[in-house]
Amino acid sequence: MTKTGFVIANLFHKKTRTWLTLLSVVMAFVLFGLLQSLNLVFSAGADFVGATRLVTQSRVSFTQSLPMRMVPEMDAIPGVRSVMYQQWFGAVYQDNPQIFAFAVDPERLHETYPEWVMPEEHWNAFRDTRTGMIAGKLLADQYGWKVGDRIPVQSNIFPQKNNSKDWEFELVGIFDGQDEQWRRQTAGSIYINHAYFAEAALFGGGMAGIFVLRLEDPEMAESIAALVDERYLNSSDETKTQTEKDFQVGFIKQLGDIGMIVRWILFAVFFTLLLVVGNTMAQSVRERVPQFAVLKTLGFSDNSVLGFVLAETLALCLIGGVVGLGLATALGAVVAQAAGPMLPIAVDARVWMAGVVAIFVLALVVGLLPALRARRLKIIDALAGR
Amino acid sequence: MLSQIIAITGLNLRSIPQRWGPSLVIVIGLAGVVAVFTALLAMAQGFQATLKDAGRTDNAIVLRGGSGAELNSGFGGDSADLIKLGPGIRKGKDGRPLAAGEIIVITELFKKGETVNGSNVTLRGVEAASFELRPQLEIIEGRMFKPGLREILVGVGVTRQFAGVELGQVLRMRGSDWTVVGIFEAGDANDSEMWADLDTARSAFNRGNGVSGVRVGLESPESLAVLEEALTADKRLTVEVLQEQAYYSAQTGQFRAMVSVLAGVVTLIMALGAIFAALNTMYAAVATRSREIATLRAIGFGGFPVLVSVMIEAVVLAFLGGVVGAFIAWALFDNLSVSTLGQSFTQVVFAFQVSLGLVMAGLVIAVVIGFIGGLLPAVRAARLPVTTALRTQ
């Protein structure tokens, strides 16, 4: 019998118990996978956004609009490659308020966000169609929109000059992300033409919510940010400029202490799991004391007996953990589908990595005490049942 | 029969201290389930109560039609004056209709310990009537702001969560300095706001004579319909009239649904894990006592009392775990003040509420899990073949 075979055979020494323990481990890792992915949404979030862009907002808060006269002033700053402005439109489509619609200058959007991929003729159409609108691929898929459709959208902020909050736009393009993470961002995105918006809206046309500055060199981010903020210091429109990544992280942090709660649950789950598996292993070793004595009598060293017990724990945690994380991956996809763009969770490689670390830590913590006990075992005492 | 059940159960329960290790698995497993369940729902409950308490049934909020939230709304001072003259509005202490035009400005504050990312906090420009419309609101420290001066009152929830808002400190917003002169407490969502004089705020934030919305006191809750009918019929206005309590309660739906789903999923998965752990423990308990059980059967005890006694042991341990879990949730989380983004895109500060109802629900879950976890091992114990069991070592 090989050593691996021996470990497996020992593991199923008590079938019911091993199966039940395995199932608890599976459940714990299903939770671990889902909660860790949620945790990532709240903690890191925006790693894929490079440092090549700055976001300038009003110092009061980003809901306070800034005047458009700042655009040429920012264009003139050395080191700034292009400037984009956007105004939050407050769109609601068929009672779905989870739509991120912004009024933008099409050409400036194209220059500032090369990550959005769309055929050049669609970019041109967006530029040339005053009532045009482009939508993210995932959003367009969700509602079955096709280029050429006329889409009725309500704004919960801006009425048109006739006092009606019902707007209609022509879909002239559908944009995709350059990679998987950017594609995920297209789930709720709409852009409309700022020139048309400014003319048709009853108020708010001369303002923009934030400015996005694409830099020639990310190294200059800090100095340019300071330059912008200094320029508007003590004016009635003081600004706060930060990298796009910090801006995104700040956005997620607004959700507040949810991340902390998730960490507490993770801790509770893990602690519970530790006890369950730890106890099973201890019990299993206790019952097999005479067997270990026999092993030692046969000439196995103290260390290889320790190795057997540790390997058994590891096998248990590994099988349970991998199955659990696998289930979590499937479940996570279902949850993400149901929750929509507000909760972009995904049990991805980062979660798996954390999961694998957790598996090994768990195996070591719960296996070590019983393993040491088996190692210390004196043959005579054990065989005599003392 | 009953005496047999009592005898065996007593025997089992008294022997628990001799085998604490395995029994502890049930206790701790269930403590984990109940603690997580209670804490999550206490969060949902605290959030809901904070917003619901902020609204009264005899107050109404008038917004621009289709806005849904004060943040999105806005109209000129002339519209505000028309609204204040509407029917069904009760008289205030000064004999004039009890109505206040208010503006919402979103400002950024740093959470305590945070230096990079600010959080949105509501700054509300208010009139004298705003205080009369919220009688639950009291200034607990400092004094009232003086109209014309850039002075603000800060809600007690804001002072708990954010830095730089102590009495006497100065906040810089849009090129102007505001001094904190007082701290107020209302015991609800109002505590998450900062208040300043309406006219002073309007001039500092370039709002002309506009307001975000008008808050009015109604003669009775039924007057809502009267006011709504009159205002919507007025061709000069495009407004919606919302009952204050309904307005705030509507903001809790999404958060509550999200937390409830989270609590449901997490509890379900943890409960399954706990059931497996309980099964494990009880099978082990039955196995180690198989000779003892067989002896009892041999001297005349029935199978049913044995079954019941194992079930009772599992349920008692589970209940104990539930109590521990509920206590942990209460000790760690009750009244814990946290904040999250509300629907008006600003921070709502609220406290966890571990209520008796939640604790009871948690204990019921614990007992049910104990019951399920004990059932199969109990059946096995009752069916133990007496002769073989007596012979095993």
mmCIF file of N, CA and C in Angstrom, chain B residues 176-287:
data_model
loop_
_atom_site.group_PDB
_atom_site.id
_atom_site.type_symbol
_atom_site.label_atom_id
_atom_site.label_comp_id
_atom_site.label_asym_id
_atom_site.label_seq_id
_atom_site.Cartn_x
_atom_site.Cartn_y
_atom_site.Cartn_z
ATOM 1 N N SER B 176 -15.834 79.068 1.932
ATOM 2 C CA SER B 176 -16.339 79.770 3.112
ATOM 3 C C SER B 176 -16.135 78.898 4.356
ATOM 4 N N ASP B 177 -15.977 79.560 5.489
ATOM 5 C CA ASP B 177 -15.733 78.821 6.734
ATOM 6 C C ASP B 177 -16.992 78.785 7.585
ATOM 7 N N TRP B 178 -17.327 77.616 8.075
ATOM 8 C CA TRP B 178 -18.519 77.430 8.899
ATOM 9 C C TRP B 178 -18.082 76.933 10.270
ATOM 10 N N THR B 179 -18.611 77.570 11.322
ATOM 11 C CA THR B 179 -18.248 77.166 12.675
ATOM 12 C C THR B 179 -19.346 76.275 13.264
ATOM 13 N N VAL B 180 -18.922 75.176 13.884
ATOM 14 C CA VAL B 180 -19.883 74.303 14.563
ATOM 15 C C VAL B 180 -20.241 74.951 15.895
ATOM 16 N N VAL B 181 -21.524 75.358 16.049
ATOM 17 C CA VAL B 181 -21.912 76.031 17.292
ATOM 18 C C VAL B 181 -22.809 75.159 18.170
ATOM 19 N N GLY B 182 -23.319 74.067 17.629
ATOM 20 C CA GLY B 182 -24.214 73.250 18.439
ATOM 21 C C GLY B 182 -24.308 71.829 17.910
ATOM 22 N N ILE B 183 -24.755 70.920 18.787
ATOM 23 C CA ILE B 183 -24.940 69.525 18.403
ATOM 24 C C ILE B 183 -26.372 69.143 18.751
ATOM 25 N N PHE B 184 -27.065 68.542 17.787
ATOM 26 C CA PHE B 184 -28.463 68.180 18.074
ATOM 27 C C PHE B 184 -28.678 66.677 18.014
ATOM 28 N N GLU B 185 -29.742 66.246 18.684
ATOM 29 C CA GLU B 185 -30.083 64.833 18.686
ATOM 30 C C GLU B 185 -31.576 64.679 18.451
ATOM 31 N N ALA B 186 -31.935 63.770 17.530
ATOM 32 C CA ALA B 186 -33.347 63.498 17.275
ATOM 33 C C ALA B 186 -33.647 62.009 17.459
ATOM 34 N N GLY B 187 -32.601 61.202 17.543
ATOM 35 C CA GLY B 187 -32.803 59.762 17.707
ATOM 36 C C GLY B 187 -33.221 59.073 16.419
ATOM 37 N N ASP B 188 -33.040 59.712 15.275
ATOM 38 C CA ASP B 188 -33.422 59.087 14.009
ATOM 39 C C ASP B 188 -32.491 59.575 12.895
ATOM 40 N N ALA B 189 -32.926 59.441 11.649
ATOM 41 C CA ALA B 189 -32.050 59.748 10.520
ATOM 42 C C ALA B 189 -31.620 61.214 10.474
ATOM 43 N N ASN B 190 -32.360 62.111 11.144
ATOM 44 C CA ASN B 190 -31.945 63.521 11.173
ATOM 45 C C ASN B 190 -30.560 63.677 11.797
ATOM 46 N N ASP B 191 -30.198 62.735 12.671
ATOM 47 C CA ASP B 191 -28.897 62.817 13.337
ATOM 48 C C ASP B 191 -27.728 62.673 12.367
ATOM 49 N N SER B 192 -28.021 62.237 11.125
ATOM 50 C CA SER B 192 -26.956 62.070 10.133
ATOM 51 C C SER B 192 -26.735 63.340 9.330
ATOM 52 N N GLU B 193 -27.370 64.443 9.718
ATOM 53 C CA GLU B 193 -27.285 65.663 8.915
ATOM 54 C C GLU B 193 -26.615 66.806 9.673
ATOM 55 N N MET B 194 -26.241 67.833 8.912
ATOM 56 C CA MET B 194 -25.792 69.088 9.512
ATOM 57 C C MET B 194 -26.791 70.153 9.071
ATOM 58 N N TRP B 195 -27.097 71.074 9.970
ATOM 59 C CA TRP B 195 -28.111 72.080 9.653
ATOM 60 C C TRP B 195 -27.517 73.480 9.707
ATOM 61 N N ALA B 196 -27.957 74.334 8.756
ATOM 62 C CA ALA B 196 -27.544 75.733 8.769
ATOM 63 C C ALA B 196 -28.752 76.583 8.404
ATOM 64 N N ASP B 197 -28.645 77.889 8.598
ATOM 65 C CA ASP B 197 -29.733 78.796 8.254
ATOM 66 C C ASP B 197 -29.951 78.786 6.743
ATOM 67 N N LEU B 198 -31.227 78.725 6.318
ATOM 68 C CA LEU B 198 -31.549 78.593 4.899
ATOM 69 C C LEU B 198 -30.938 79.715 4.053
ATOM 70 N N ASP B 199 -31.182 80.981 4.467
ATOM 71 C CA ASP B 199 -30.720 82.097 3.640
ATOM 72 C C ASP B 199 -29.194 82.164 3.570
ATOM 73 N N THR B 200 -28.559 81.901 4.703
ATOM 74 C CA THR B 200 -27.100 81.921 4.726
ATOM 75 C C THR B 200 -26.550 80.833 3.808
ATOM 76 N N ALA B 201 -27.147 79.651 3.868
ATOM 77 C CA ALA B 201 -26.682 78.543 3.036
ATOM 78 C C ALA B 201 -26.932 78.835 1.561
ATOM 79 N N ARG B 202 -28.107 79.424 1.271
ATOM 80 C CA ARG B 202 -28.415 79.709 -0.137
ATOM 81 C C ARG B 202 -27.410 80.684 -0.742
ATOM 82 N N SER B 203 -27.041 81.705 0.028
ATOM 83 C CA SER B 203 -26.102 82.664 -0.550
ATOM 84 C C SER B 203 -24.709 82.056 -0.647
ATOM 85 N N ALA B 204 -24.330 81.222 0.319
ATOM 86 C CA ALA B 204 -22.992 80.639 0.277
ATOM 87 C C ALA B 204 -22.852 79.632 -0.856
ATOM 88 N N PHE B 205 -23.948 78.960 -1.202
ATOM 89 C CA PHE B 205 -23.858 77.916 -2.225
ATOM 90 C C PHE B 205 -24.527 78.337 -3.537
ATOM 91 N N ASN B 206 -24.707 79.656 -3.742
ATOM 92 C CA ASN B 206 -25.239 80.173 -5.006
ATOM 93 C C ASN B 206 -26.575 79.559 -5.388
ATOM 94 N N ARG B 207 -27.481 79.443 -4.458
ATOM 95 C CA ARG B 207 -28.757 78.824 -4.815
ATOM 96 C C ARG B 207 -29.863 79.854 -5.091
ATOM 97 N N GLY B 208 -29.532 81.136 -5.172
ATOM 98 C CA GLY B 208 -30.546 82.157 -5.420
ATOM 99 C C GLY B 208 -31.622 82.093 -4.347
ATOM 100 N N ASN B 209 -32.898 82.081 -4.802
ATOM 101 C CA ASN B 209 -33.960 81.956 -3.793
ATOM 102 C C ASN B 209 -34.631 80.584 -3.887
ATOM 103 N N GLY B 210 -33.953 79.643 -4.531
ATOM 104 C CA GLY B 210 -34.544 78.327 -4.739
ATOM 105 C C GLY B 210 -34.508 77.449 -3.499
ATOM 106 N N VAL B 211 -35.313 76.400 -3.503
ATOM 107 C CA VAL B 211 -35.275 75.408 -2.426
ATOM 108 C C VAL B 211 -35.264 74.016 -3.059
ATOM 109 N N SER B 212 -34.854 73.011 -2.279
ATOM 110 C CA SER B 212 -34.900 71.626 -2.767
ATOM 111 C C SER B 212 -36.309 71.078 -2.624
ATOM 112 N N GLY B 213 -36.959 71.441 -1.527
ATOM 113 C CA GLY B 213 -38.307 70.956 -1.286
ATOM 114 C C GLY B 213 -38.931 71.744 -0.159
ATOM 115 N N VAL B 214 -40.226 71.552 0.016
ATOM 116 C CA VAL B 214 -40.916 72.223 1.118
ATOM 117 C C VAL B 214 -41.501 71.155 2.027
ATOM 118 N N ARG B 215 -41.275 71.326 3.321
ATOM 119 C CA ARG B 215 -41.803 70.385 4.300
ATOM 120 C C ARG B 215 -42.970 71.070 5.003
ATOM 121 N N VAL B 216 -44.093 70.418 5.069
ATOM 122 C CA VAL B 216 -45.253 71.068 5.679
ATOM 123 C C VAL B 216 -45.854 70.195 6.769
ATOM 124 N N GLY B 217 -46.467 70.862 7.765
ATOM 125 C CA GLY B 217 -47.230 70.150 8.785
ATOM 126 C C GLY B 217 -48.681 70.108 8.356
ATOM 127 N N LEU B 218 -49.312 68.928 8.478
ATOM 128 C CA LEU B 218 -50.695 68.797 8.031
ATOM 129 C C LEU B 218 -51.642 68.952 9.222
ATOM 130 N N GLU B 219 -52.865 69.396 8.926
ATOM 131 C CA GLU B 219 -53.865 69.496 9.995
ATOM 132 C C GLU B 219 -54.141 68.126 10.577
ATOM 133 N N SER B 220 -54.176 67.117 9.713
ATOM 134 C CA SER B 220 -54.335 65.732 10.160
ATOM 135 C C SER B 220 -53.736 64.863 9.065
ATOM 136 N N PRO B 221 -53.438 63.613 9.368
ATOM 137 C CA PRO B 221 -52.866 62.760 8.322
ATOM 138 C C PRO B 221 -53.738 62.707 7.066
ATOM 139 N N GLU B 222 -55.044 62.889 7.240
ATOM 140 C CA GLU B 222 -55.941 62.778 6.090
ATOM 141 C C GLU B 222 -55.843 63.999 5.174
ATOM 142 N N SER B 223 -55.301 65.114 5.701
ATOM 143 C CA SER B 223 -55.226 66.330 4.884
ATOM 144 C C SER B 223 -54.258 66.183 3.721
ATOM 145 N N LEU B 224 -53.456 65.123 3.740
ATOM 146 C CA LEU B 224 -52.479 64.894 2.671
ATOM 147 C C LEU B 224 -53.151 64.937 1.304
ATOM 148 N N ALA B 225 -54.273 64.218 1.202
ATOM 149 C CA ALA B 225 -54.968 64.127 -0.082
ATOM 150 C C ALA B 225 -55.474 65.493 -0.524
ATOM 151 N N VAL B 226 -55.950 66.285 0.452
ATOM 152 C CA VAL B 226 -56.473 67.627 0.138
ATOM 153 C C VAL B 226 -55.367 68.490 -0.465
ATOM 154 N N LEU B 227 -54.213 68.478 0.236
ATOM 155 C CA LEU B 227 -53.079 69.285 -0.211
ATOM 156 C C LEU B 227 -52.596 68.818 -1.578
ATOM 157 N N GLU B 228 -52.513 67.503 -1.724
ATOM 158 C CA GLU B 228 -52.008 66.935 -2.976
ATOM 159 C C GLU B 228 -52.901 67.326 -4.149
ATOM 160 N N GLU B 229 -54.190 67.230 -3.918
ATOM 161 C CA GLU B 229 -55.142 67.545 -4.984
ATOM 162 C C GLU B 229 -55.014 69.006 -5.408
ATOM 163 N N ALA B 230 -54.932 69.885 -4.402
ATOM 164 C CA ALA B 230 -54.870 71.317 -4.691
ATOM 165 C C ALA B 230 -53.578 71.677 -5.431
ATOM 166 N N LEU B 231 -52.450 71.107 -4.968
ATOM 167 C CA LEU B 231 -51.161 71.475 -5.567
ATOM 168 C C LEU B 231 -51.002 70.900 -6.965
ATOM 169 N N THR B 232 -51.486 69.678 -7.182
ATOM 170 C CA THR B 232 -51.331 69.104 -8.523
ATOM 171 C C THR B 232 -52.282 69.774 -9.509
ATOM 172 N N ALA B 233 -53.372 70.311 -8.997
ATOM 173 C CA ALA B 233 -54.312 70.992 -9.896
ATOM 174 C C ALA B 233 -53.777 72.368 -10.303
ATOM 175 N N ASP B 234 -52.873 72.932 -9.492
ATOM 176 C CA ASP B 234 -52.345 74.269 -9.769
ATOM 177 C C ASP B 234 -51.423 74.241 -10.980
ATOM 178 N N LYS B 235 -51.802 74.948 -12.047
ATOM 179 C CA LYS B 235 -51.042 74.911 -13.298
ATOM 180 C C LYS B 235 -49.639 75.510 -13.144
ATOM 181 N N ARG B 236 -49.449 76.356 -12.131
ATOM 182 C CA ARG B 236 -48.155 77.013 -11.978
ATOM 183 C C ARG B 236 -47.107 76.070 -11.374
ATOM 184 N N LEU B 237 -47.568 74.936 -10.858
ATOM 185 C CA LEU B 237 -46.643 74.035 -10.141
ATOM 186 C C LEU B 237 -46.546 72.677 -10.820
ATOM 187 N N THR B 238 -45.367 72.051 -10.745
ATOM 188 C CA THR B 238 -45.234 70.637 -11.112
ATOM 189 C C THR B 238 -44.632 69.959 -9.896
ATOM 190 N N VAL B 239 -45.456 69.446 -9.035
ATOM 191 C CA VAL B 239 -44.910 68.907 -7.779
ATOM 192 C C VAL B 239 -45.493 67.546 -7.466
ATOM 193 N N GLU B 240 -44.830 66.846 -6.547
ATOM 194 C CA GLU B 240 -45.416 65.646 -5.960
ATOM 195 C C GLU B 240 -45.448 65.840 -4.449
ATOM 196 N N VAL B 241 -46.499 65.327 -3.814
ATOM 197 C CA VAL B 241 -46.671 65.493 -2.374
ATOM 198 C C VAL B 241 -46.564 64.125 -1.724
ATOM 199 N N LEU B 242 -45.613 63.978 -0.813
ATOM 200 C CA LEU B 242 -45.375 62.668 -0.201
ATOM 201 C C LEU B 242 -45.545 62.759 1.304
ATOM 202 N N GLN B 243 -46.155 61.742 1.886
ATOM 203 C CA GLN B 243 -46.217 61.685 3.340
ATOM 204 C C GLN B 243 -44.794 61.473 3.866
ATOM 205 N N GLU B 244 -44.442 62.220 4.927
ATOM 206 C CA GLU B 244 -43.059 62.205 5.387
ATOM 207 C C GLU B 244 -42.596 60.799 5.773
ATOM 208 N N GLN B 245 -43.437 60.091 6.531
ATOM 209 C CA GLN B 245 -43.021 58.753 6.984
ATOM 210 C C GLN B 245 -42.872 57.795 5.804
ATOM 211 N N ALA B 246 -43.798 57.887 4.849
ATOM 212 C CA ALA B 246 -43.717 57.015 3.672
ATOM 213 C C ALA B 246 -42.450 57.329 2.883
ATOM 214 N N TYR B 247 -42.108 58.625 2.821
ATOM 215 C CA TYR B 247 -40.909 59.044 2.094
ATOM 216 C C TYR B 247 -39.665 58.391 2.678
ATOM 217 N N TYR B 248 -39.533 58.438 3.999
ATOM 218 C CA TYR B 248 -38.346 57.848 4.626
ATOM 219 C C TYR B 248 -38.383 56.320 4.569
ATOM 220 N N SER B 249 -39.546 55.741 4.814
ATOM 221 C CA SER B 249 -39.637 54.277 4.810
ATOM 222 C C SER B 249 -39.293 53.701 3.451
ATOM 223 N N ALA B 250 -39.674 54.423 2.377
ATOM 224 C CA ALA B 250 -39.397 53.926 1.037
ATOM 225 C C ALA B 250 -37.901 53.779 0.804
ATOM 226 N N GLN B 251 -37.105 54.568 1.528
ATOM 227 C CA GLN B 251 -35.656 54.508 1.320
ATOM 228 C C GLN B 251 -35.008 53.283 1.941
ATOM 229 N N THR B 252 -35.766 52.562 2.779
ATOM 230 C CA THR B 252 -35.152 51.435 3.475
ATOM 231 C C THR B 252 -35.287 50.146 2.689
ATOM 232 N N GLY B 253 -36.226 50.121 1.728
ATOM 233 C CA GLY B 253 -36.556 48.869 1.053
ATOM 234 C C GLY B 253 -35.357 48.137 0.483
ATOM 235 N N GLN B 254 -34.553 48.871 -0.322
ATOM 236 C CA GLN B 254 -33.451 48.235 -1.024
ATOM 237 C C GLN B 254 -32.411 47.667 -0.061
ATOM 238 N N PHE B 255 -32.050 48.487 0.935
ATOM 239 C CA PHE B 255 -31.031 48.060 1.889
ATOM 240 C C PHE B 255 -31.519 46.847 2.669
ATOM 241 N N ARG B 256 -32.774 46.929 3.107
ATOM 242 C CA ARG B 256 -33.329 45.850 3.898
ATOM 243 C C ARG B 256 -33.360 44.556 3.088
ATOM 244 N N ALA B 257 -33.769 44.691 1.826
ATOM 245 C CA ALA B 257 -33.826 43.504 0.976
ATOM 246 C C ALA B 257 -32.437 42.904 0.814
ATOM 247 N N MET B 258 -31.441 43.788 0.609
ATOM 248 C CA MET B 258 -30.081 43.297 0.382
ATOM 249 C C MET B 258 -29.566 42.565 1.611
ATOM 250 N N VAL B 259 -29.742 43.182 2.790
ATOM 251 C CA VAL B 259 -29.230 42.572 4.011
ATOM 252 C C VAL B 259 -29.997 41.295 4.333
ATOM 253 N N SER B 260 -31.306 41.292 4.070
ATOM 254 C CA SER B 260 -32.093 40.099 4.362
ATOM 255 C C SER B 260 -31.636 38.931 3.499
ATOM 256 N N VAL B 261 -31.378 39.208 2.224
ATOM 257 C CA VAL B 261 -30.892 38.144 1.339
ATOM 258 C C VAL B 261 -29.545 37.628 1.848
ATOM 259 N N LEU B 262 -28.666 38.574 2.205
ATOM 260 C CA LEU B 262 -27.349 38.184 2.721
ATOM 261 C C LEU B 262 -27.508 37.324 3.972
ATOM 262 N N ALA B 263 -28.352 37.787 4.901
ATOM 263 C CA ALA B 263 -28.571 37.052 6.147
ATOM 264 C C ALA B 263 -29.138 35.668 5.852
ATOM 265 N N GLY B 264 -30.083 35.603 4.919
ATOM 266 C CA GLY B 264 -30.709 34.331 4.579
ATOM 267 C C GLY B 264 -29.696 33.342 4.031
ATOM 268 N N VAL B 265 -28.927 33.785 3.048
ATOM 269 C CA VAL B 265 -27.964 32.893 2.397
ATOM 270 C C VAL B 265 -26.896 32.434 3.397
ATOM 271 N N VAL B 266 -26.336 33.404 4.135
ATOM 272 C CA VAL B 266 -25.269 33.073 5.077
ATOM 273 C C VAL B 266 -25.782 32.129 6.165
ATOM 274 N N THR B 267 -26.960 32.425 6.705
ATOM 275 C CA THR B 267 -27.502 31.579 7.765
ATOM 276 C C THR B 267 -27.778 30.172 7.245
ATOM 277 N N LEU B 268 -28.356 30.095 6.044
ATOM 278 C CA LEU B 268 -28.683 28.784 5.490
ATOM 279 C C LEU B 268 -27.423 27.927 5.329
ATOM 280 N N ILE B 269 -26.387 28.512 4.730
ATOM 281 C CA ILE B 269 -25.169 27.734 4.490
ATOM 282 C C ILE B 269 -24.517 27.355 5.820
ATOM 283 N N MET B 270 -24.455 28.325 6.742
ATOM 284 C CA MET B 270 -23.860 28.011 8.048
ATOM 285 C C MET B 270 -24.685 26.972 8.791
ATOM 286 N N ALA B 271 -26.010 27.052 8.651
ATOM 287 C CA ALA B 271 -26.881 26.100 9.340
ATOM 288 C C ALA B 271 -26.637 24.692 8.819
ATOM 289 N N LEU B 272 -26.479 24.563 7.488
ATOM 290 C CA LEU B 272 -26.181 23.241 6.927
ATOM 291 C C LEU B 272 -24.883 22.709 7.531
ATOM 292 N N GLY B 273 -23.868 23.579 7.569
ATOM 293 C CA GLY B 273 -22.605 23.169 8.166
ATOM 294 C C GLY B 273 -22.793 22.730 9.608
ATOM 295 N N ALA B 274 -23.593 23.485 10.349
ATOM 296 C CA ALA B 274 -23.815 23.167 11.764
ATOM 297 C C ALA B 274 -24.573 21.855 11.925
ATOM 298 N N ILE B 275 -25.504 21.581 10.996
ATOM 299 C CA ILE B 275 -26.247 20.311 11.080
ATOM 300 C C ILE B 275 -25.283 19.138 10.901
ATOM 301 N N PHE B 276 -24.392 19.273 9.910
ATOM 302 C CA PHE B 276 -23.421 18.192 9.706
ATOM 303 C C PHE B 276 -22.561 18.004 10.950
ATOM 304 N N ALA B 277 -22.157 19.126 11.554
ATOM 305 C CA ALA B 277 -21.333 19.038 12.759
ATOM 306 C C ALA B 277 -22.103 18.387 13.906
ATOM 307 N N ALA B 278 -23.376 18.756 14.043
ATOM 308 C CA ALA B 278 -24.191 18.192 15.115
ATOM 309 C C ALA B 278 -24.389 16.697 14.919
ATOM 310 N N LEU B 279 -24.663 16.309 13.659
ATOM 311 C CA LEU B 279 -24.819 14.880 13.348
ATOM 312 C C LEU B 279 -23.566 14.118 13.772
ATOM 313 N N ASN B 280 -22.429 14.708 13.380
ATOM 314 C CA ASN B 280 -21.142 14.105 13.708
ATOM 315 C C ASN B 280 -21.005 13.868 15.207
ATOM 316 N N THR B 281 -21.245 14.934 15.962
ATOM 317 C CA THR B 281 -21.093 14.853 17.410
ATOM 318 C C THR B 281 -22.036 13.829 18.018
ATOM 319 N N MET B 282 -23.276 13.854 17.588
ATOM 320 C CA MET B 282 -24.248 12.961 18.215
ATOM 321 C C MET B 282 -23.987 11.505 17.828
ATOM 322 N N TYR B 283 -23.579 11.269 16.567
ATOM 323 C CA TYR B 283 -23.204 9.900 16.186
ATOM 324 C C TYR B 283 -22.069 9.419 17.080
ATOM 325 N N ALA B 284 -21.082 10.316 17.280
ATOM 326 C CA ALA B 284 -19.947 9.940 18.116
ATOM 327 C C ALA B 284 -20.410 9.667 19.540
ATOM 328 N N ALA B 285 -21.318 10.518 20.046
ATOM 329 C CA ALA B 285 -21.808 10.340 21.408
ATOM 330 C C ALA B 285 -22.511 8.997 21.548
ATOM 331 N N VAL B 286 -23.319 8.669 20.540
ATOM 332 C CA VAL B 286 -24.036 7.388 20.582
ATOM 333 C C VAL B 286 -23.035 6.231 20.524
ATOM 334 N N ALA B 287 -22.022 6.369 19.643
ATOM 335 C CA ALA B 287 -21.057 5.285 19.475
ATOM 336 C C ALA B 287 -20.280 5.030 20.758
#
